[in-house]
Coordinates of C-alpha atoms in Angstrom, one line a residue:
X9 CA -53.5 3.1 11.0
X10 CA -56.8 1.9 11.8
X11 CA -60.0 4.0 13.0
X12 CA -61.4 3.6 16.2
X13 CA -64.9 3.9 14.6
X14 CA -66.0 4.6 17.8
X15 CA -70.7 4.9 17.3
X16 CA -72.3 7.7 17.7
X17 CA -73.7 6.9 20.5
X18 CA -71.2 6.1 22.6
X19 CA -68.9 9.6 21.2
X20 CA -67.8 12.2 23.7
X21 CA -66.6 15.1 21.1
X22 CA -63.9 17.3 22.7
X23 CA -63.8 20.7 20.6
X24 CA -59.9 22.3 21.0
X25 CA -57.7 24.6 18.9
X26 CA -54.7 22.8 17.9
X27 CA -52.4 26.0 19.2
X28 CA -54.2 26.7 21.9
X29 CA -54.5 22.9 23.5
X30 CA -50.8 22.8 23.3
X31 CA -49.2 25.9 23.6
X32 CA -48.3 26.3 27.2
X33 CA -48.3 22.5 28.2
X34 CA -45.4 22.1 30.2
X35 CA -45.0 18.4 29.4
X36 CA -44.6 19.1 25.5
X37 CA -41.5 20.3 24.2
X38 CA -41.6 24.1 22.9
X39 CA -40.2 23.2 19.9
X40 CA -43.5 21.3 19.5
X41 CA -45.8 23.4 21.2
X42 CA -48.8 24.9 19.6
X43 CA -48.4 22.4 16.3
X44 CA -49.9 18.9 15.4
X45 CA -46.9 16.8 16.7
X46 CA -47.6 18.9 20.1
X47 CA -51.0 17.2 19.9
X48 CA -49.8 13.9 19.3
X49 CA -47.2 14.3 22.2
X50 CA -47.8 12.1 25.4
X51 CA -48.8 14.4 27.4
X52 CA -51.5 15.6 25.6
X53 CA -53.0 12.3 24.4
X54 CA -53.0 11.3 27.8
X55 CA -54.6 14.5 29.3
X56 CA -57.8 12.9 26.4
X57 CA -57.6 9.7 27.2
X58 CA -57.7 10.8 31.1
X59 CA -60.2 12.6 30.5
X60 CA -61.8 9.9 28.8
X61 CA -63.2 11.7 25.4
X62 CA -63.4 9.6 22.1
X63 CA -63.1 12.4 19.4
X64 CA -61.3 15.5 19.2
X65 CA -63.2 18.3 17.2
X66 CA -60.4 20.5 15.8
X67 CA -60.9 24.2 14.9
X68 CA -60.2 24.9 11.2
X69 CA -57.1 23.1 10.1
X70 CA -57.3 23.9 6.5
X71 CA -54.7 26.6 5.3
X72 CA -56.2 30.5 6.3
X73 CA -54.7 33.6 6.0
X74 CA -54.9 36.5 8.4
X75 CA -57.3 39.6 6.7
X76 CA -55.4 42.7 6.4
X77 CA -57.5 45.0 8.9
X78 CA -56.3 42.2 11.7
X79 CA -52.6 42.7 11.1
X80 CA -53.2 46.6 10.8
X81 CA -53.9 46.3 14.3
X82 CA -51.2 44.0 15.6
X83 CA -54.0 41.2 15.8
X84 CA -54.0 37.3 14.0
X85 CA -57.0 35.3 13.1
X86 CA -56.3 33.0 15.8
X87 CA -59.6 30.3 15.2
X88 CA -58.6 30.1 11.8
X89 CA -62.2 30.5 10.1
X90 CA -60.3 32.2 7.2
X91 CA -59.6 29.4 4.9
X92 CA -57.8 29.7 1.2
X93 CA -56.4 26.0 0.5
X94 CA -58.6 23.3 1.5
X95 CA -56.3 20.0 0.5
X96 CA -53.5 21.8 2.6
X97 CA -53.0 21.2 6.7
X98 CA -52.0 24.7 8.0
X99 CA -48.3 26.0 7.7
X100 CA -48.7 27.5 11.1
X101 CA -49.3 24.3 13.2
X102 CA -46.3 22.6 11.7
X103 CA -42.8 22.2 13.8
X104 CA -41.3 20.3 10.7
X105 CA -41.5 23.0 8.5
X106 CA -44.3 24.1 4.9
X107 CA -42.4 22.0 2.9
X108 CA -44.7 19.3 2.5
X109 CA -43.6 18.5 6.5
X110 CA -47.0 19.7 7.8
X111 CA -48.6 16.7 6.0
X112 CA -46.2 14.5 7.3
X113 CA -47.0 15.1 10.9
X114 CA -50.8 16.3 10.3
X115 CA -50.6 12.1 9.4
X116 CA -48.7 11.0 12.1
X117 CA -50.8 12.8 14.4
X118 CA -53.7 11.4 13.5
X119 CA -52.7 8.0 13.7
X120 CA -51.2 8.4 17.7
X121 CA -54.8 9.5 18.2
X122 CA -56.2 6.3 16.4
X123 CA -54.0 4.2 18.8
X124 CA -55.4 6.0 21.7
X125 CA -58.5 5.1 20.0
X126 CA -59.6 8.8 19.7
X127 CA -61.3 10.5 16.5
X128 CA -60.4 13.3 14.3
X129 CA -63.0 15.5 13.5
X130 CA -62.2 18.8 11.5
X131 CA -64.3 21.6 11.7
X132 CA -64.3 22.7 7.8
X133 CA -65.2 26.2 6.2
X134 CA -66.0 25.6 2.8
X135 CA -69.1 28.0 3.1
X136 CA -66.7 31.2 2.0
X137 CA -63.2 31.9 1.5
X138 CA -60.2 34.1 2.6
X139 CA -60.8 36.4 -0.4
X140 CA -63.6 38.4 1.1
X141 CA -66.0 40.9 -0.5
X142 CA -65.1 42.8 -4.1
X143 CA -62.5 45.1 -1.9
X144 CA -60.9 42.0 -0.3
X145 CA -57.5 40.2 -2.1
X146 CA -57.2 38.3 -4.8
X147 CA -55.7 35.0 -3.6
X148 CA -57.0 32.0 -5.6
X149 CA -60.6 31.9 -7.1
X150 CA -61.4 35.4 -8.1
X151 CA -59.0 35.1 -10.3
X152 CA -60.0 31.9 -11.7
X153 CA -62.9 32.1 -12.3
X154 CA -65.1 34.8 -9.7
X155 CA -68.2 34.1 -11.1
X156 CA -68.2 30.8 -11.0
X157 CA -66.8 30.3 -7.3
X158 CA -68.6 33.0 -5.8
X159 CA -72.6 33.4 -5.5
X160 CA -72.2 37.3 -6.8
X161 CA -75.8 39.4 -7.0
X162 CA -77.5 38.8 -9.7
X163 CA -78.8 42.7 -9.9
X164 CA -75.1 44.1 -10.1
X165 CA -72.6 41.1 -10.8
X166 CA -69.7 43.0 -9.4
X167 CA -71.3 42.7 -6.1
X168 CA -70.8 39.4 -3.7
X169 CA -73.8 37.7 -2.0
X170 CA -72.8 37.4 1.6
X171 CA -74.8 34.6 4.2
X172 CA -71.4 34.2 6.2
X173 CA -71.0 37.6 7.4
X174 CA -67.3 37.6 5.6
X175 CA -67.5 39.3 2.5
X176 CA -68.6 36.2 0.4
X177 CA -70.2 32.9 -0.2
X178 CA -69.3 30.3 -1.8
X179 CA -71.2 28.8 -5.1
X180 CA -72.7 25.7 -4.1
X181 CA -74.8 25.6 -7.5
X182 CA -71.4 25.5 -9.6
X183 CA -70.8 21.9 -10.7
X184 CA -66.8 22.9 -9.9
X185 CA -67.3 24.2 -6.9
X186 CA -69.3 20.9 -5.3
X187 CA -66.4 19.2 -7.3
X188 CA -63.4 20.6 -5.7
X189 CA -65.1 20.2 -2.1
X190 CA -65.9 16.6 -2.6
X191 CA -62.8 16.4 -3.5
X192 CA -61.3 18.1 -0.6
X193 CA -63.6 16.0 1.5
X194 CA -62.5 12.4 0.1
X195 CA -59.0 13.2 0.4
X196 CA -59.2 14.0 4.1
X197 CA -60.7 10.8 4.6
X198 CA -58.8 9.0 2.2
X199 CA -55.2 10.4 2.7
X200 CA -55.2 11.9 5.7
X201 CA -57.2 9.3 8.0
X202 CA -59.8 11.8 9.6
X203 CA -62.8 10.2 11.0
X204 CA -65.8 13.2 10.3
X205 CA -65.9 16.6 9.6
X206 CA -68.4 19.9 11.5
X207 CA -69.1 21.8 8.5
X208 CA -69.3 25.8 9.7
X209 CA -72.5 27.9 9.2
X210 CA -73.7 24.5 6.7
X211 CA -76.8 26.5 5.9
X212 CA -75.3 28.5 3.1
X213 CA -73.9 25.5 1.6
X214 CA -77.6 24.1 1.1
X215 CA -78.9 27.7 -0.3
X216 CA -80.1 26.6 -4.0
X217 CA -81.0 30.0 -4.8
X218 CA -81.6 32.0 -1.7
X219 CA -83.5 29.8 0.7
X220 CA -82.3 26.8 2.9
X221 CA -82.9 23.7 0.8
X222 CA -82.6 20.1 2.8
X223 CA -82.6 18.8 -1.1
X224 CA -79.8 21.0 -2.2
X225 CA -77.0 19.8 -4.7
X226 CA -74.4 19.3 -2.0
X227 CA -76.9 17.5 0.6
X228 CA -77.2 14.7 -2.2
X229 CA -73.4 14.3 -3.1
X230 CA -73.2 13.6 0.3
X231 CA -75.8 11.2 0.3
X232 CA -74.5 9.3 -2.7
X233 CA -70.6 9.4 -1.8
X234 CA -68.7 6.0 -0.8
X235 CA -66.4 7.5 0.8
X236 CA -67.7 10.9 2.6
X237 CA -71.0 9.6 3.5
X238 CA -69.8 6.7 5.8
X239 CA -67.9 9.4 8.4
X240 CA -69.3 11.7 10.8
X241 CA -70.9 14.3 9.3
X242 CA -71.9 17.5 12.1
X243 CA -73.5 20.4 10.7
X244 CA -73.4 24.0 12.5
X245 CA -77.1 24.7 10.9
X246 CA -77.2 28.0 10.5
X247 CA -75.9 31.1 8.5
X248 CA -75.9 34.6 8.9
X249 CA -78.5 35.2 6.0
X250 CA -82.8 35.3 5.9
X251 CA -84.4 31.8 7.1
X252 CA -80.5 30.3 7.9
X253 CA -81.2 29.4 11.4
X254 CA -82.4 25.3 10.4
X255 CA -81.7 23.3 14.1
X256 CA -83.4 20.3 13.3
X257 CA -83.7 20.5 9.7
X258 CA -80.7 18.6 8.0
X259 CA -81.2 15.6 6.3
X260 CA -81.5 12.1 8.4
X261 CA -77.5 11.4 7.7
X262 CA -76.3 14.5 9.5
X263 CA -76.0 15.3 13.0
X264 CA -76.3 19.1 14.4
X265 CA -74.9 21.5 16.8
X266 CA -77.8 21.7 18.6
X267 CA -78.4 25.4 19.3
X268 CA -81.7 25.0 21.0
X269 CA -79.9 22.6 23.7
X270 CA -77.4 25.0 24.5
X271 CA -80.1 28.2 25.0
X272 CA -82.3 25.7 26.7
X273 CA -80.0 24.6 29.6
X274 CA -78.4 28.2 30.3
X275 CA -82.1 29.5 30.3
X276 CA -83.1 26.7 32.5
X277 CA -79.9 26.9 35.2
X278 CA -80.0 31.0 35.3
X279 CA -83.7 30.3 36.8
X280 CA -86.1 31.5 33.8
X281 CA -89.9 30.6 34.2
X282 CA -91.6 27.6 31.9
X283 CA -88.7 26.3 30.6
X284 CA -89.7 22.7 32.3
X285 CA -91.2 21.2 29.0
X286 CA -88.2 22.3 26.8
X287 CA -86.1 21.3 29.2
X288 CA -86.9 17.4 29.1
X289 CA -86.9 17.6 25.6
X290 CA -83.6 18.5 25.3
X291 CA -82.2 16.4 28.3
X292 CA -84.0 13.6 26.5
X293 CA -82.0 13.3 22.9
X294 CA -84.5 16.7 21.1
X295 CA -87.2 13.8 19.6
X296 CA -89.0 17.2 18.9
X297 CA -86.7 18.6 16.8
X298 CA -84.9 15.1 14.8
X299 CA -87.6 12.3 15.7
X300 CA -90.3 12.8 12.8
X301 CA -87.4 12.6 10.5
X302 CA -86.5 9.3 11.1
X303 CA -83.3 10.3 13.2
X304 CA -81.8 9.0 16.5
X305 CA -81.0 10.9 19.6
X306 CA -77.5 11.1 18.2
X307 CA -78.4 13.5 15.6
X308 CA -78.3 16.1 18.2
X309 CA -74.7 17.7 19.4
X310 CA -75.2 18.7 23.0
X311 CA -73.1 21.7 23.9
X312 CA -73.5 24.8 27.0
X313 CA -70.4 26.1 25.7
X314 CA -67.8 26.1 22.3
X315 CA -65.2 28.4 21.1
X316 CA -67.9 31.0 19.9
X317 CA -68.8 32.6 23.3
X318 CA -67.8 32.0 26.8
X319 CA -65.9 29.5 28.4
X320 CA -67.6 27.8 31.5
X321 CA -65.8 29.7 33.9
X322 CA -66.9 32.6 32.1
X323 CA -70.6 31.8 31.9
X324 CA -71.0 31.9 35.4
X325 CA -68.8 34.7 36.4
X326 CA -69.5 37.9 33.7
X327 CA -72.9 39.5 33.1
X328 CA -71.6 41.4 29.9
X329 CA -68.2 40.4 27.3
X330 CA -65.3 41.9 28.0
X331 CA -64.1 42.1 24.3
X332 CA -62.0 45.1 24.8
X333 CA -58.7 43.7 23.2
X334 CA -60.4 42.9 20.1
X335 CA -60.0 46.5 18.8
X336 CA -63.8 46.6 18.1
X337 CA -64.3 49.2 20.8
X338 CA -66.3 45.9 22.8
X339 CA -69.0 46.1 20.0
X340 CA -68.4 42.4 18.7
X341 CA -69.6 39.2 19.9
X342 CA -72.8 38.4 21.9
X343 CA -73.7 41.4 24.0
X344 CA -75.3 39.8 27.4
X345 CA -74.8 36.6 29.2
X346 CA -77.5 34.0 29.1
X347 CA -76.4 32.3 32.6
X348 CA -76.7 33.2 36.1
X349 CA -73.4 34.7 37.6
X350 CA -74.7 35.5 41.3
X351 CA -74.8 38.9 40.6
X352 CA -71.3 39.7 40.8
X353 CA -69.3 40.7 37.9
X354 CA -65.4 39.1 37.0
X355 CA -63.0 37.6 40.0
X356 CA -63.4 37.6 43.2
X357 CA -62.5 36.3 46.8
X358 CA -65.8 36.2 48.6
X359 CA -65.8 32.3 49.5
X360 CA -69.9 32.4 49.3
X361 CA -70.1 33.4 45.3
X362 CA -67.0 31.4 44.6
X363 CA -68.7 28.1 45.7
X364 CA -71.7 29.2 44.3
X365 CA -70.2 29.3 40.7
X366 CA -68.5 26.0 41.1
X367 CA -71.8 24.2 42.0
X368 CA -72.9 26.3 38.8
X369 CA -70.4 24.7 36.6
X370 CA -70.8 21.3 37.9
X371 CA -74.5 21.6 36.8
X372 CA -73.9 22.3 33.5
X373 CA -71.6 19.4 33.3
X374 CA -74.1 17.0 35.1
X375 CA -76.7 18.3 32.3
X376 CA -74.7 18.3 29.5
X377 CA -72.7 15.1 30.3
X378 CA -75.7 12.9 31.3
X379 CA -78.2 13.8 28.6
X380 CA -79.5 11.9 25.7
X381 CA -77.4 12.6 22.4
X382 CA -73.8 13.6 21.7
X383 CA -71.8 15.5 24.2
X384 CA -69.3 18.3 23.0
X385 CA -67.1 20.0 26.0
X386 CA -65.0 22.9 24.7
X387 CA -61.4 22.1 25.5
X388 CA -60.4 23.7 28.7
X389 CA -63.6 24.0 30.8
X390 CA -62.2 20.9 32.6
X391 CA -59.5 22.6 34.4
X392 CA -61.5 26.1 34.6
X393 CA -60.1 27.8 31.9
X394 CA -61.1 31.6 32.0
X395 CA -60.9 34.0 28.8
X396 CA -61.5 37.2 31.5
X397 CA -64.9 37.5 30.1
X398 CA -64.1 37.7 25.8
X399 CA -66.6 35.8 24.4
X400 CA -65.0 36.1 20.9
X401 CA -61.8 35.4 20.9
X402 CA -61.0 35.2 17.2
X403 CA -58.3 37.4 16.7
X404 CA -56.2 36.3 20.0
X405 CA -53.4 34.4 19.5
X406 CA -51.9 34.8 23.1
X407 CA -52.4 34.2 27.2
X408 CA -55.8 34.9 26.9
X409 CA -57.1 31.8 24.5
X410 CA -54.4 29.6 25.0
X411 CA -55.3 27.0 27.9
X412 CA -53.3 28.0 30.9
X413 CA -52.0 24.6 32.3
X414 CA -50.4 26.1 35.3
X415 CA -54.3 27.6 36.9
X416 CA -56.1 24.3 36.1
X417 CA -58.9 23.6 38.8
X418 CA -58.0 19.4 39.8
X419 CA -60.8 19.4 41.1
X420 CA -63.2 20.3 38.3
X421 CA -60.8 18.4 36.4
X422 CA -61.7 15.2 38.5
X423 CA -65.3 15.7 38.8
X424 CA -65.5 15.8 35.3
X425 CA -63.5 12.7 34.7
X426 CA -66.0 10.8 36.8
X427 CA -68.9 12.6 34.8
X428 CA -67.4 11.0 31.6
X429 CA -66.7 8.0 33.0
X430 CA -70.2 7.1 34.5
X431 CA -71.7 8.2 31.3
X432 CA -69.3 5.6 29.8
X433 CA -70.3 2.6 32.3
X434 CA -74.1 3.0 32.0
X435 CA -76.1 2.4 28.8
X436 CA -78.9 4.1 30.3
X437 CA -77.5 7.6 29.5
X438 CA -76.6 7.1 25.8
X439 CA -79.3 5.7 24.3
X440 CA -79.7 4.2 21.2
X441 CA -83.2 4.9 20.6
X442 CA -85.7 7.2 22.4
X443 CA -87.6 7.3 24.9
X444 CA -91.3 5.9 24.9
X445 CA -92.5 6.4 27.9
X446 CA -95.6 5.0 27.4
X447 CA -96.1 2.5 30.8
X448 CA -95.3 -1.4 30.2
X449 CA -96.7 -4.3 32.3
X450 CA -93.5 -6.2 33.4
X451 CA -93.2 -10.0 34.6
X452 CA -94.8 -9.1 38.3
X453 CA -97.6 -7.3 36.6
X454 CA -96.0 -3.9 37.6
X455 CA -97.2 -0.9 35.6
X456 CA -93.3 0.6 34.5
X457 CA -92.2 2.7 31.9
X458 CA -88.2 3.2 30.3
X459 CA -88.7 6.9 31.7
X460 CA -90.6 9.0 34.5
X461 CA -90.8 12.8 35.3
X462 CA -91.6 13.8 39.0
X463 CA -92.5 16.8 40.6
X464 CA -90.8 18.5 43.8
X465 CA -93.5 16.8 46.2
X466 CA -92.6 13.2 44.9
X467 CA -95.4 13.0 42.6
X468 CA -95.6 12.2 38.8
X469 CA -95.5 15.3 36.3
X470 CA -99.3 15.8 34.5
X471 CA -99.5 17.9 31.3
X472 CA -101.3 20.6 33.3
X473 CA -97.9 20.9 35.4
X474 CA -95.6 21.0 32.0
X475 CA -97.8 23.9 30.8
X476 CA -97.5 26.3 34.0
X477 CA -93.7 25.6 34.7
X478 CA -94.7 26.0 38.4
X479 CA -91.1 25.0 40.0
X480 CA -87.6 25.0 38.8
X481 CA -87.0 21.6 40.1
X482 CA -87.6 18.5 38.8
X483 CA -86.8 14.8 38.7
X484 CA -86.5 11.7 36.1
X485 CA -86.3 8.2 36.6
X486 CA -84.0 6.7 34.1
X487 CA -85.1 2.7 34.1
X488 CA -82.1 0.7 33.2
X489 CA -84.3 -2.0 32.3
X490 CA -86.0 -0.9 29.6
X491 CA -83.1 0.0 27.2
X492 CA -84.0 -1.6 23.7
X493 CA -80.7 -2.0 21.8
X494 CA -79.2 -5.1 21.7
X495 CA -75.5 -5.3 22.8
X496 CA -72.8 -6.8 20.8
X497 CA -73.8 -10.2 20.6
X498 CA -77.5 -9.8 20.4
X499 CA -78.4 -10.1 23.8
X500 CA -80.1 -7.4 25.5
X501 CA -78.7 -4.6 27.4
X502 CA -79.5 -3.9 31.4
X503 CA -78.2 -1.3 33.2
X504 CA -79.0 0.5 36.8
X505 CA -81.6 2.6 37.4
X506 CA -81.1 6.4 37.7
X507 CA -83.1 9.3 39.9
X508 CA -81.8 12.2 39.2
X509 CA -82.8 15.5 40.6
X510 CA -82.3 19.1 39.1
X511 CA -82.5 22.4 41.4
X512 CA -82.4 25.8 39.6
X513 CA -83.7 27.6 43.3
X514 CA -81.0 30.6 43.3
X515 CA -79.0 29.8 46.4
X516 CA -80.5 27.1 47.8
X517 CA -78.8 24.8 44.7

């Protein structure tokens, strides 16, 4: 087995739920469906390498449990954010049996993805555990030792500190605790081959006492680590707790989820006023938010959409979640939609609103696919994959999460084949370093600069025009001779140059 080690700058991360990716494939046996050989089959390698992704992002594969009030109400955790055993791959996703079987083909899995020169990146939860709050189970380390796993309130010990909105947080200040997850850690890289890990709601792991701090305990582990500190690391950076939301604030070895991106690029496309400024700096790599640290545009994980929320077909189709199956009386998840959905709520037939939402969807795509940093597409928007407006899907393990193979949209499934593969084929959209913009006197004596912002008449952007946010169109010259990392060999890279043009009028896009 070898690792692609594909750089970060040339990563397309593809986030999928090992059930859900596979589960109604027709092309995978059903014996096989919904596991990890199911994701190894060759049908579903060559759906990625199609596609033309270079990492898969997989939703917790650590053994979870289902909590109690879930099976109460005939439901499952379905993401799988539940863990209990991190050295173990998950029972569930096995077709050759718990037995020690799940390892095997968690391992072979891995290595058909290698040889299709994809990545493995798990999306770990080591910031609480299955156990939940004091009236939760006892599973594992309660009865260990409880007060050295759990961070428990320091006014009335019996009482657990909660940042993850479960019932509990882990310990990261226990020298056992940041133990047993480095060790978890090294042994996924070590035995099982995986190539990076997203660590979930990381901001409570770097709580030293009850604030966010980049200099906590676990951040240098990392740091110091052989073996951990030379994958990728991703970090959601966030929590549920005071001061947790930290975009931009994680140490110069860790790339983020960028949250900002995502809010930025909904707002921008749904037509909301003076969002021009923040809008380049996201399109551009975030140098606002990871630059002054030292960081590349790399650091920042470009997303419109992951499991947590809608799907793209969603986004542009439902004002309000739909969350009715949930058994929460449609109380849970994020209440409104931050998109623009034409006005008209769920299916429909009217050929008008229908086109309308496809340009929609291919404009997020365009944004997210052609911008500066790491692009992550949630498994499924491809083909058009629709949840029927549930924007948290957690506890549904049926028709409604799994990706319906039968209703996939070729078209949208070609258009954003060709969106990966010009991103692919041109340097000038995955950039090594930033962008100066400052202008440079070439060999002709031509004023030019690696990057130019235009206005709707043709003319250059001034700051007085970033301040107003007068239009919701813009343009950017991309010069594809200005790029400033070498290539393999030292010599220097040249690519095309780019104009491209974004239009957030209503119905004139």
């Amino acid at each position: 087995d070898r690792p692609p080690r594909t750089p970060w700058h040339e990563t397309v991360v593809y986030e999928l739920h090992t059930r859900g990716f596979t589960k109604t494939h027709p092309g995978i046996p059903p014996e096989q469906q919904g596991t990890f050989a199911g994701l190894a089959h060759p049908a579903a390698v060559e759906h990625l390498r199609r596609l033309g992704v270079t990492a898969v992002e997989l939703q917790p594969v650590h053994q979870f449990v289902d909590e109690h009030a879930l099976v109460n109400a005939g439901l499952r955790n379905y993401w799988g954010y539940n863990s209990i055993a991190f050295f173990a791959p998950h029972n569930g996703y096995s077709s050759s049996g718990d037995l020690g079987g799940q390892v095997r083909e968690f391992k072979q899995m891995v290595r058909t993805l290698h040889e299709a020169d994809i990545e493995v990146i798990l999306d770990v939860v080591y910031n609480h555990t299955a156990e939940g709050n004091r009236l939760g189970p006892t599973l594992s380390f309660k009865g260990i030792d409880n007060q050295a796993y759990y961070r428990l309130s320091p006014d009335d010990p019996r009482l657990f500190v909660d940042y993850t909105g479960t019932g509990n947080t882990l310990n990261m200040r226990h020298p056992h605790v940041l133990q047993l997850i480095m060790d978890s850690l090294r042994y996924w890289v070590t035995e099982m081959h995986v190539d990076g890990f997203r660590f979930d709601l990381a901001a409570a792991l770097a709580r030293e006492l009850h604030d966010v701090d980049r200099l906590s305990a676990f951040f240098d582990l990392i740091q110091q680590d052989p073996v951990v500190s030379q994958v990728k690391l991703i970090a959601e950076p966030w929590d549920v707790g005071e001061g947790g939301y930290q975009v931009g604030n994680f140490p110069p070895l860790w790339s983020e989820w960028n949250g900002q991106y995502r809010d930025t690029v909904r707002d921008y496309w749904r037509g909301e006023e003076q969002t021009l400024a923040e809008f380049a700096y996201r399109f551009t790599g975030s140098s606002d938010l990871y630059r002054t640290t030292g960081r590349r545009p790399y650091a920042s994980i470009n997303f419109v959409t992951c499991h947590d929320g809608f799907t793209l077909a969603d986004l542009v189709a439902y004002n309000d979640r739909h969350n009715e199956a949930n058994g929460e009386d449609n109380q849970d998840g994020e209440a409104h939609n931050r998109s623009w959905n034409c006005g008209v709520e769920g299916p429909t037939d009217e050929p008008r609103i229908r086109a309308l939402r496809d340009r929609q969807r291919r404009n997020f795509l365009v944004t997210l696919l052609l911008s500066q940093g790491v692009p992550m597409v949630l498994a499924g928007d491809e083909l058009g994959r629709t949840q029927h407006g549930n924007n948290n899907a957690y506890c549904q393990d049926s028709e409604l999460s799994w990706i319906d193979w039968s209703a996939t949209d070729t078209e949208l499934l070609d258009f954003t084949m060709r969106l990966i593969r010009l991103r692919r084929d041109h340097p000038v959209f995955h950039r090594r370093r930033w962008f100066d913009g400052r202008p440079l006197v070439d060999g002709n004596g031509s004023a030019i600069a690696d990057i130019g912002w235009f206005r709707p008449d043709g003319h250059r952007m001034t700051h007085e025009n970033w301040d107003v946010g007068f239009a919701r169109t813009i343009g950017v010259l991309l010069n594809g001779d200005l790029i400033p990392s070498p290539g393999p060999r030292g010599e220097r890279i040249v690519d095309d140059d780019f104009f491209l043009v974004f239009n957030a009028h209503g119905d004139g896009m």
